[in-house]
Amino acid sequence: MESGLQSILTLVLIAEFMTGNLSNGFIILINCIDWVNKKKLFLVDQILIFLAISRIILVWEILANWFIVLHYPALFVVGTELRIVIFTWIVANHFSLWLATILSIFYLLKIASFSSSTFLYLKWRVKKVILMILLGTLVFLFLNVLQIHIHIKDWLDPYGRNTTWNSRMSDFATFSWQIKFTVTIFSLIPFTVALISFLLLIFSLWKHLRKMQLNSKGLKDLKTKAHINALKTVISFLLLYASFFLSLLISWISDLYQNKLVHMLCLAMGSIYPAIHSFILIWGNAKLRQAFLLMTAKVCAKR
Protein backbone atom coordinates (compact mmCIF):
# COMPACT_ATOMS: atom_id res chain seq x y z
CA MET A 1 0.00 0.00 0.00
CA GLU A 2 2.75 2.43 1.01
CA SER A 3 4.83 1.68 -2.07
CA GLY A 4 1.76 2.27 -4.25
CA LEU A 5 1.17 5.68 -2.69
CA GLN A 6 4.85 6.54 -3.15
CA SER A 7 4.59 5.66 -6.84
CA ILE A 8 1.48 7.82 -7.26
CA LEU A 9 3.08 10.75 -5.45
CA THR A 10 6.22 10.33 -7.55
CA LEU A 11 4.18 10.56 -10.75
CA VAL A 12 2.36 13.63 -9.41
CA LEU A 13 5.64 15.33 -8.53
CA ILE A 14 7.18 14.53 -11.92
CA ALA A 15 4.10 16.01 -13.62
CA GLU A 16 4.44 19.16 -11.48
CA PHE A 17 8.15 19.25 -12.25
CA MET A 18 7.49 19.15 -16.00
CA THR A 19 4.70 21.72 -15.70
CA GLY A 20 6.94 24.05 -13.70
CA ASN A 21 9.80 23.80 -16.20
CA LEU A 22 7.55 24.27 -19.23
CA SER A 23 5.56 27.21 -17.87
CA ASN A 24 8.53 29.07 -16.42
CA GLY A 25 10.73 28.22 -19.40
CA PHE A 26 8.02 29.62 -21.68
CA ILE A 27 7.95 32.90 -19.73
CA ILE A 28 11.72 33.25 -20.02
CA LEU A 29 11.78 32.32 -23.72
CA ILE A 30 9.01 34.70 -24.85
CA ASN A 31 10.33 37.66 -22.87
CA CYS A 32 13.89 37.08 -24.08
CA ILE A 33 12.71 36.89 -27.71
CA ASP A 34 10.74 40.11 -27.19
CA TRP A 35 13.83 41.68 -25.61
CA VAL A 36 16.00 40.77 -28.61
CA ASN A 37 13.40 42.02 -31.13
CA LYS A 38 12.53 45.30 -29.41
CA LYS A 39 15.90 45.96 -27.73
CA LYS A 40 13.88 46.87 -24.65
CA LEU A 41 12.46 45.00 -21.69
CA PHE A 42 9.69 46.45 -19.52
CA LEU A 43 9.93 46.29 -15.75
CA VAL A 44 7.12 43.74 -15.41
CA ASP A 45 8.86 41.48 -17.94
CA GLN A 46 12.13 41.71 -15.99
CA ILE A 47 10.30 40.68 -12.81
CA LEU A 48 8.67 37.76 -14.62
CA ILE A 49 12.00 36.53 -16.03
CA PHE A 50 13.76 36.46 -12.67
CA LEU A 51 10.68 34.99 -11.01
CA ALA A 52 10.60 32.19 -13.61
CA ILE A 53 14.33 31.49 -13.12
CA SER A 54 13.93 31.21 -9.35
CA ARG A 55 11.00 28.83 -9.77
CA ILE A 56 12.86 26.58 -12.18
CA ILE A 57 15.64 26.28 -9.60
CA LEU A 58 13.02 25.62 -6.93
CA VAL A 59 11.25 22.79 -8.78
CA TRP A 60 14.61 21.16 -9.57
CA GLU A 61 15.57 21.40 -5.91
CA ILE A 62 12.24 19.86 -4.85
CA LEU A 63 12.76 16.98 -7.27
CA ALA A 64 16.30 16.43 -5.98
CA ASN A 65 15.00 16.51 -2.41
CA TRP A 66 12.38 13.94 -3.39
CA PHE A 67 14.86 11.38 -4.71
CA ILE A 68 17.19 11.97 -1.78
CA VAL A 69 14.32 11.13 0.58
CA LEU A 70 13.52 8.01 -1.42
CA HIS A 71 16.97 6.63 -2.19
CA TYR A 72 19.72 8.52 -0.32
CA PRO A 73 18.38 9.71 3.07
CA ALA A 74 21.92 9.49 4.51
CA LEU A 75 22.82 12.68 2.60
CA PHE A 76 20.63 14.66 4.99
CA VAL A 77 23.03 13.99 7.82
CA VAL A 78 26.23 14.79 5.94
CA GLY A 79 27.61 18.30 6.43
CA THR A 80 28.48 19.55 2.91
CA GLU A 81 25.58 17.92 1.08
CA LEU A 82 23.16 19.07 3.77
CA ARG A 83 24.24 22.70 3.42
CA ILE A 84 23.95 22.61 -0.38
CA VAL A 85 20.42 21.17 -0.30
CA ILE A 86 19.14 23.52 2.41
CA PHE A 87 20.74 26.74 1.18
CA THR A 88 19.67 26.13 -2.44
CA TRP A 89 16.10 25.66 -1.27
CA ILE A 90 16.21 28.77 0.94
CA VAL A 91 17.58 31.07 -1.78
CA ALA A 92 15.24 29.78 -4.51
CA ASN A 93 12.24 29.90 -2.19
CA HIS A 94 13.14 33.43 -1.04
CA PHE A 95 13.26 34.90 -4.55
CA SER A 96 10.25 32.89 -5.72
CA LEU A 97 8.10 34.36 -2.94
CA TRP A 98 9.50 37.87 -2.91
CA LEU A 99 9.47 38.38 -6.70
CA ALA A 100 5.83 37.27 -6.80
CA THR A 101 5.14 39.73 -3.98
CA ILE A 102 7.00 42.47 -5.85
CA LEU A 103 4.82 41.70 -8.87
CA SER A 104 1.77 42.30 -6.64
CA ILE A 105 3.24 45.62 -5.50
CA PHE A 106 3.93 46.57 -9.13
CA TYR A 107 0.29 45.95 -10.08
CA LEU A 108 -0.86 47.94 -7.06
CA LEU A 109 1.27 50.97 -7.93
CA LYS A 110 0.45 50.89 -11.64
CA ILE A 111 -3.30 50.24 -11.41
CA ALA A 112 -4.65 51.49 -8.07
CA SER A 113 -5.78 55.09 -7.64
CA PHE A 114 -5.33 56.85 -4.32
CA SER A 115 -5.09 60.56 -3.60
CA SER A 116 -2.47 60.09 -0.89
CA SER A 117 0.69 62.07 -1.58
CA THR A 118 2.80 59.16 -0.36
CA PHE A 119 1.11 56.73 -2.76
CA LEU A 120 1.49 59.17 -5.66
CA TYR A 121 5.16 59.63 -4.82
CA LEU A 122 5.69 55.86 -4.92
CA LYS A 123 3.57 55.52 -8.08
CA TRP A 124 5.70 58.02 -9.98
CA ARG A 125 8.89 56.24 -8.94
CA VAL A 126 7.76 52.66 -9.36
CA LYS A 127 11.09 51.43 -10.76
CA LYS A 128 13.08 52.82 -7.85
CA VAL A 129 10.52 51.46 -5.37
CA ILE A 130 10.73 47.96 -6.84
CA LEU A 131 14.55 48.07 -6.84
CA MET A 132 14.69 49.26 -3.23
CA ILE A 133 12.25 46.56 -2.10
CA LEU A 134 14.29 43.91 -3.91
CA LEU A 135 17.50 45.13 -2.27
CA GLY A 136 15.73 45.27 1.08
CA THR A 137 14.69 41.64 0.79
CA LEU A 138 18.38 40.70 0.71
CA VAL A 139 18.50 41.68 4.38
CA PHE A 140 15.81 39.10 5.14
CA LEU A 141 17.68 36.54 3.03
CA PHE A 142 20.92 37.23 4.92
CA LEU A 143 19.18 36.88 8.30
CA ASN A 144 17.45 33.70 7.16
CA VAL A 145 20.68 32.14 5.91
CA LEU A 146 22.51 33.21 9.05
CA GLN A 147 19.89 31.63 11.29
CA ILE A 148 19.90 28.41 9.25
CA HIS A 149 23.70 28.32 9.36
CA ILE A 150 23.55 28.52 13.16
CA HIS A 151 21.05 25.63 13.26
CA ILE A 152 23.25 23.51 10.98
CA LYS A 153 26.42 24.31 12.93
CA ASP A 154 24.75 23.53 16.28
CA TRP A 155 23.43 20.25 14.91
CA LEU A 156 26.62 19.06 13.19
CA ASP A 157 29.14 20.06 15.86
CA PRO A 158 28.18 17.39 18.40
CA TYR A 159 28.60 14.78 15.66
CA GLY A 160 32.20 15.68 14.96
CA ARG A 161 32.95 13.19 17.68
CA ASN A 162 32.16 9.47 17.52
CA THR A 163 28.42 8.96 17.61
CA THR A 164 26.13 6.24 16.37
CA TRP A 165 24.03 6.52 13.23
CA ASN A 166 20.82 6.04 15.22
CA SER A 167 21.63 8.94 17.53
CA ARG A 168 22.19 11.23 14.54
CA MET A 169 18.92 10.22 12.90
CA SER A 170 16.93 10.56 16.11
CA ASP A 171 17.95 14.23 16.47
CA PHE A 172 17.53 15.04 12.78
CA ALA A 173 13.73 15.39 13.13
CA THR A 174 14.14 18.20 15.66
CA PHE A 175 16.80 19.88 13.53
CA SER A 176 14.56 19.67 10.42
CA TRP A 177 11.68 21.15 12.40
CA GLN A 178 13.86 24.11 13.40
CA ILE A 179 14.87 24.71 9.78
CA LYS A 180 11.31 24.66 8.47
CA PHE A 181 10.05 26.81 11.33
CA THR A 182 12.68 29.48 10.54
CA VAL A 183 11.90 29.41 6.81
CA THR A 184 8.16 29.64 7.51
CA ILE A 185 8.57 32.69 9.75
CA PHE A 186 10.58 34.52 7.08
CA SER A 187 8.12 33.40 4.38
CA LEU A 188 5.22 35.00 6.23
CA ILE A 189 6.68 38.46 5.52
CA PRO A 190 6.17 38.43 1.70
CA PHE A 191 2.80 36.73 2.17
CA THR A 192 1.66 39.56 4.46
CA VAL A 193 2.89 42.22 2.02
CA ALA A 194 1.07 40.52 -0.89
CA LEU A 195 -2.10 40.30 1.23
CA ILE A 196 -1.93 44.04 1.97
CA SER A 197 -1.49 44.73 -1.77
CA PHE A 198 -4.54 42.57 -2.48
CA LEU A 199 -6.68 44.44 0.07
CA LEU A 200 -5.56 47.82 -1.26
CA LEU A 201 -6.43 46.74 -4.81
CA ILE A 202 -9.90 45.71 -3.66
CA PHE A 203 -10.36 49.07 -1.92
CA SER A 204 -9.15 50.90 -5.04
CA LEU A 205 -11.57 48.91 -7.22
CA TRP A 206 -14.44 49.67 -4.83
CA LYS A 207 -13.67 53.39 -5.00
CA HIS A 208 -13.46 53.27 -8.78
CA LEU A 209 -16.78 51.44 -9.17
CA ARG A 210 -18.45 53.84 -6.77
CA LYS A 211 -17.16 56.77 -8.82
CA MET A 212 -18.51 55.16 -12.00
CA GLN A 213 -21.95 54.75 -10.43
CA LEU A 214 -22.00 58.42 -9.48
CA ASN A 215 -21.16 59.27 -13.07
CA SER A 216 -23.94 56.93 -14.32
CA LYS A 217 -21.56 54.62 -16.18
CA GLY A 218 -22.89 51.09 -16.09
CA LEU A 219 -20.41 49.34 -18.33
CA LYS A 220 -17.01 48.12 -17.24
CA ASP A 221 -14.20 50.33 -18.46
CA LEU A 222 -10.55 49.49 -19.01
CA LYS A 223 -9.54 50.53 -15.49
CA THR A 224 -12.08 48.14 -13.96
CA LYS A 225 -10.79 45.32 -16.15
CA ALA A 226 -7.20 46.11 -15.14
CA HIS A 227 -8.18 45.98 -11.47
CA ILE A 228 -9.90 42.63 -11.88
CA ASN A 229 -6.99 41.09 -13.82
CA ALA A 230 -4.51 42.27 -11.19
CA LEU A 231 -6.72 40.90 -8.40
CA LYS A 232 -6.88 37.50 -10.12
CA THR A 233 -3.09 37.37 -10.31
CA VAL A 234 -2.58 38.40 -6.69
CA ILE A 235 -5.27 36.15 -5.22
CA SER A 236 -3.97 33.15 -7.19
CA PHE A 237 -0.55 33.79 -5.66
CA LEU A 238 -2.06 34.03 -2.17
CA LEU A 239 -4.10 30.83 -2.53
CA LEU A 240 -1.27 28.79 -4.02
CA TYR A 241 1.17 30.11 -1.48
CA ALA A 242 -1.31 29.13 1.24
CA SER A 243 -1.06 25.54 -0.04
CA PHE A 244 2.74 25.83 0.11
CA PHE A 245 2.54 27.17 3.65
CA LEU A 246 0.17 24.34 4.60
CA SER A 247 2.65 21.79 3.26
CA LEU A 248 5.31 23.27 5.55
CA LEU A 249 3.00 23.01 8.55
CA ILE A 250 2.18 19.38 7.80
CA SER A 251 5.85 18.60 7.23
CA TRP A 252 6.55 19.71 10.81
CA ILE A 253 4.36 16.83 11.97
CA SER A 254 6.07 14.40 9.60
CA ASP A 255 9.46 15.44 10.97
CA LEU A 256 8.42 14.94 14.57
CA TYR A 257 7.00 11.48 13.83
CA GLN A 258 9.61 10.68 11.13
CA ASN A 259 6.92 9.75 8.62
CA LYS A 260 8.54 9.58 5.17
CA LEU A 261 5.23 9.20 3.31
CA VAL A 262 3.77 12.39 4.83
CA HIS A 263 7.03 14.20 4.02
CA MET A 264 6.69 13.11 0.38
CA LEU A 265 3.08 14.30 0.34
CA CYS A 266 4.26 17.71 1.59
CA LEU A 267 6.86 17.93 -1.18
CA ALA A 268 4.16 17.19 -3.76
CA MET A 269 1.91 19.87 -2.23
CA GLY A 270 4.74 22.39 -2.06
CA SER A 271 5.62 22.03 -5.74
CA ILE A 272 2.08 23.01 -6.81
CA TYR A 273 2.81 26.69 -6.14
CA PRO A 274 5.89 27.22 -8.37
CA ALA A 275 4.43 25.02 -11.13
CA ILE A 276 0.82 26.20 -11.44
CA HIS A 277 1.11 29.90 -10.56
CA SER A 278 3.34 30.51 -13.58
CA PHE A 279 0.59 29.24 -15.89
CA ILE A 280 -1.78 31.72 -14.26
CA LEU A 281 0.75 34.48 -14.88
CA ILE A 282 0.94 33.46 -18.55
CA TRP A 283 -2.84 33.61 -18.90
CA GLY A 284 -3.02 36.98 -17.12
CA ASN A 285 -0.38 38.60 -19.35
CA ALA A 286 -1.67 39.64 -22.79
CA LYS A 287 1.68 39.13 -24.57
CA LEU A 288 2.35 35.74 -22.99
CA ARG A 289 -1.24 34.58 -23.46
CA GLN A 290 -1.19 35.50 -27.15
CA ALA A 291 2.14 33.73 -27.67
CA PHE A 292 0.86 30.65 -25.82
CA LEU A 293 -2.34 30.48 -27.89
CA LEU A 294 -0.35 30.95 -31.10
CA MET A 295 2.07 28.20 -30.16
CA THR A 296 -0.81 25.88 -29.21
CA ALA A 297 -2.56 26.58 -32.51
CA LYS A 298 0.61 25.77 -34.48
CA VAL A 299 1.12 22.52 -32.57
CA CYS A 300 -2.49 21.48 -33.18
CA ALA A 301 -2.22 22.41 -36.88
CA LYS A 302 0.83 20.17 -37.35
CA ARG A 303 -1.06 17.23 -35.88
XYZ file of C-alpha atoms in Angstrom:
303
model
C 0.000 0.000 0.000
C 2.748 2.431 1.007
C 4.834 1.678 -2.075
C 1.763 2.266 -4.254
C 1.173 5.685 -2.689
C 4.845 6.536 -3.151
C 4.588 5.662 -6.840
C 1.477 7.823 -7.256
C 3.076 10.747 -5.452
C 6.221 10.327 -7.552
C 4.180 10.561 -10.754
C 2.362 13.631 -9.412
C 5.636 15.334 -8.527
C 7.184 14.527 -11.921
C 4.095 16.012 -13.622
C 4.441 19.156 -11.484
C 8.150 19.252 -12.253
C 7.486 19.148 -16.000
C 4.703 21.720 -15.700
C 6.938 24.047 -13.704
C 9.800 23.802 -16.198
C 7.551 24.268 -19.226
C 5.563 27.215 -17.866
C 8.526 29.071 -16.419
C 10.731 28.225 -19.398
C 8.022 29.625 -21.679
C 7.948 32.899 -19.726
C 11.721 33.249 -20.021
C 11.782 32.323 -23.722
C 9.007 34.704 -24.850
C 10.329 37.662 -22.873
C 13.892 37.083 -24.081
C 12.710 36.894 -27.708
C 10.741 40.109 -27.185
C 13.825 41.683 -25.608
C 16.001 40.770 -28.610
C 13.404 42.022 -31.127
C 12.534 45.299 -29.414
C 15.904 45.963 -27.731
C 13.882 46.868 -24.648
C 12.458 44.997 -21.687
C 9.692 46.448 -19.523
C 9.927 46.285 -15.747
C 7.118 43.740 -15.411
C 8.861 41.477 -17.939
C 12.125 41.712 -15.993
C 10.298 40.679 -12.814
C 8.671 37.758 -14.623
C 12.000 36.525 -16.029
C 13.761 36.463 -12.669
C 10.678 34.990 -11.010
C 10.601 32.191 -13.608
C 14.331 31.491 -13.125
C 13.931 31.208 -9.355
C 11.001 28.828 -9.767
C 12.857 26.583 -12.184
C 15.642 26.278 -9.605
C 13.017 25.619 -6.927
C 11.247 22.787 -8.784
C 14.608 21.162 -9.572
C 15.569 21.395 -5.909
C 12.240 19.862 -4.846
C 12.756 16.975 -7.274
C 16.304 16.427 -5.980
C 14.995 16.506 -2.413
C 12.384 13.944 -3.388
C 14.856 11.383 -4.706
C 17.195 11.970 -1.779
C 14.324 11.132 0.582
C 13.519 8.007 -1.425
C 16.968 6.629 -2.186
C 19.721 8.520 -0.318
C 18.381 9.711 3.072
C 21.916 9.492 4.515
C 22.820 12.680 2.604
C 20.627 14.660 4.995
C 23.028 13.995 7.818
C 26.232 14.792 5.935
C 27.610 18.304 6.428
C 28.476 19.555 2.914
C 25.578 17.920 1.076
C 23.163 19.069 3.775
C 24.240 22.699 3.422
C 23.948 22.612 -0.375
C 20.423 21.173 -0.300
C 19.144 23.517 2.409
C 20.741 26.745 1.175
C 19.668 26.134 -2.439
C 16.101 25.660 -1.272
C 16.211 28.771 0.936
C 17.584 31.072 -1.784
C 15.235 29.775 -4.510
C 12.237 29.901 -2.192
C 13.145 33.428 -1.042
C 13.262 34.899 -4.552
C 10.254 32.893 -5.722
C 8.102 34.356 -2.942
C 9.496 37.872 -2.908
C 9.474 38.377 -6.697
C 5.829 37.273 -6.799
C 5.142 39.732 -3.976
C 7.002 42.475 -5.846
C 4.818 41.701 -8.865
C 1.767 42.299 -6.641
C 3.238 45.620 -5.497
C 3.929 46.570 -9.127
C 0.293 45.947 -10.085
C -0.860 47.943 -7.057
C 1.271 50.971 -7.926
C 0.448 50.890 -11.639
C -3.303 50.245 -11.407
C -4.646 51.493 -8.074
C -5.780 55.092 -7.638
C -5.333 56.855 -4.315
C -5.090 60.563 -3.597
C -2.473 60.094 -0.888
C 0.694 62.072 -1.579
C 2.803 59.162 -0.358
C 1.115 56.729 -2.758
C 1.486 59.174 -5.659
C 5.165 59.631 -4.819
C 5.685 55.857 -4.922
C 3.572 55.523 -8.078
C 5.698 58.021 -9.982
C 8.887 56.240 -8.935
C 7.757 52.664 -9.359
C 11.087 51.428 -10.757
C 13.077 52.822 -7.847
C 10.520 51.460 -5.372
C 10.733 47.957 -6.845
C 14.548 48.070 -6.839
C 14.693 49.264 -3.227
C 12.255 46.561 -2.102
C 14.290 43.907 -3.911
C 17.501 45.126 -2.275
C 15.726 45.268 1.076
C 14.692 41.637 0.785
C 18.377 40.696 0.708
C 18.500 41.684 4.376
C 15.812 39.097 5.143
C 17.679 36.543 3.032
C 20.916 37.230 4.921
C 19.183 36.883 8.303
C 17.445 33.703 7.164
C 20.677 32.135 5.906
C 22.509 33.213 9.053
C 19.885 31.631 11.293
C 19.895 28.411 9.253
C 23.700 28.324 9.360
C 23.554 28.522 13.160
C 21.054 25.634 13.261
C 23.246 23.510 10.976
C 26.416 24.307 12.933
C 24.754 23.527 16.283
C 23.427 20.247 14.914
C 26.617 19.056 13.190
C 29.144 20.061 15.858
C 28.178 17.391 18.400
C 28.600 14.779 15.662
C 32.195 15.681 14.960
C 32.946 13.186 17.684
C 32.163 9.472 17.517
C 28.416 8.956 17.614
C 26.126 6.236 16.371
C 24.031 6.523 13.232
C 20.820 6.040 15.221
C 21.628 8.938 17.530
C 22.191 11.226 14.539
C 18.923 10.217 12.900
C 16.932 10.562 16.106
C 17.951 14.229 16.469
C 17.531 15.040 12.784
C 13.733 15.392 13.131
C 14.145 18.196 15.661
C 16.798 19.876 13.529
C 14.563 19.667 10.420
C 11.680 21.146 12.404
C 13.859 24.113 13.402
C 14.872 24.711 9.783
C 11.314 24.657 8.474
C 10.046 26.814 11.327
C 12.678 29.477 10.536
C 11.900 29.408 6.810
C 8.160 29.637 7.507
C 8.571 32.686 9.747
C 10.580 34.519 7.082
C 8.115 33.395 4.378
C 5.224 35.005 6.230
C 6.676 38.460 5.516
C 6.172 38.430 1.702
C 2.796 36.726 2.167
C 1.660 39.555 4.455
C 2.892 42.219 2.019
C 1.071 40.518 -0.887
C -2.099 40.298 1.227
C -1.927 44.039 1.966
C -1.494 44.727 -1.770
C -4.543 42.573 -2.476
C -6.678 44.438 0.074
C -5.560 47.821 -1.263
C -6.427 46.744 -4.815
C -9.901 45.710 -3.660
C -10.361 49.072 -1.922
C -9.154 50.905 -5.040
C -11.570 48.915 -7.225
C -14.443 49.671 -4.833
C -13.666 53.392 -5.003
C -13.458 53.270 -8.779
C -16.783 51.436 -9.172
C -18.449 53.841 -6.772
C -17.158 56.771 -8.822
C -18.514 55.163 -12.004
C -21.948 54.754 -10.432
C -22.004 58.418 -9.479
C -21.159 59.271 -13.069
C -23.939 56.932 -14.319
C -21.564 54.617 -16.183
C -22.893 51.086 -16.085
C -20.413 49.343 -18.328
C -17.007 48.117 -17.243
C -14.197 50.331 -18.460
C -10.550 49.490 -19.009
C -9.540 50.527 -15.488
C -12.079 48.139 -13.958
C -10.786 45.324 -16.150
C -7.197 46.112 -15.136
C -8.178 45.985 -11.466
C -9.897 42.631 -11.884
C -6.994 41.090 -13.819
C -4.513 42.269 -11.186
C -6.722 40.901 -8.402
C -6.876 37.502 -10.122
C -3.091 37.372 -10.315
C -2.576 38.397 -6.689
C -5.273 36.148 -5.222
C -3.971 33.151 -7.187
C -0.549 33.791 -5.660
C -2.060 34.025 -2.166
C -4.101 30.828 -2.527
C -1.272 28.792 -4.020
C 1.173 30.109 -1.484
C -1.309 29.130 1.236
C -1.057 25.541 -0.042
C 2.739 25.833 0.106
C 2.540 27.170 3.652
C 0.166 24.339 4.601
C 2.653 21.793 3.256
C 5.313 23.272 5.551
C 2.999 23.007 8.550
C 2.175 19.377 7.801
C 5.855 18.600 7.231
C 6.548 19.707 10.809
C 4.357 16.833 11.965
C 6.071 14.399 9.597
C 9.462 15.444 10.972
C 8.417 14.935 14.567
C 7.004 11.479 13.831
C 9.611 10.677 11.134
C 6.922 9.749 8.616
C 8.535 9.581 5.174
C 5.228 9.196 3.315
C 3.772 12.388 4.826
C 7.026 14.202 4.017
C 6.690 13.112 0.384
C 3.085 14.304 0.339
C 4.259 17.707 1.588
C 6.865 17.929 -1.178
C 4.156 17.192 -3.762
C 1.908 19.865 -2.233
C 4.742 22.386 -2.058
C 5.617 22.030 -5.737
C 2.080 23.012 -6.810
C 2.809 26.689 -6.136
C 5.894 27.215 -8.374
C 4.430 25.024 -11.133
C 0.819 26.203 -11.437
C 1.109 29.898 -10.559
C 3.341 30.509 -13.576
C 0.592 29.243 -15.894
C -1.780 31.720 -14.261
C 0.754 34.484 -14.884
C 0.937 33.460 -18.548
C -2.838 33.614 -18.902
C -3.024 36.977 -17.122
C -0.379 38.599 -19.345
C -1.670 39.642 -22.790
C 1.678 39.127 -24.568
C 2.351 35.742 -22.990
C -1.237 34.583 -23.463
C -1.193 35.501 -27.155
C 2.140 33.725 -27.670
C 0.863 30.650 -25.819
C -2.336 30.479 -27.893
C -0.346 30.954 -31.105
C 2.066 28.196 -30.156
C -0.814 25.879 -29.208
C -2.565 26.583 -32.511
C 0.607 25.771 -34.477
C 1.119 22.520 -32.568
C -2.486 21.480 -33.179
C -2.222 22.412 -36.884
C 0.831 20.165 -37.347
C -1.062 17.232 -35.885
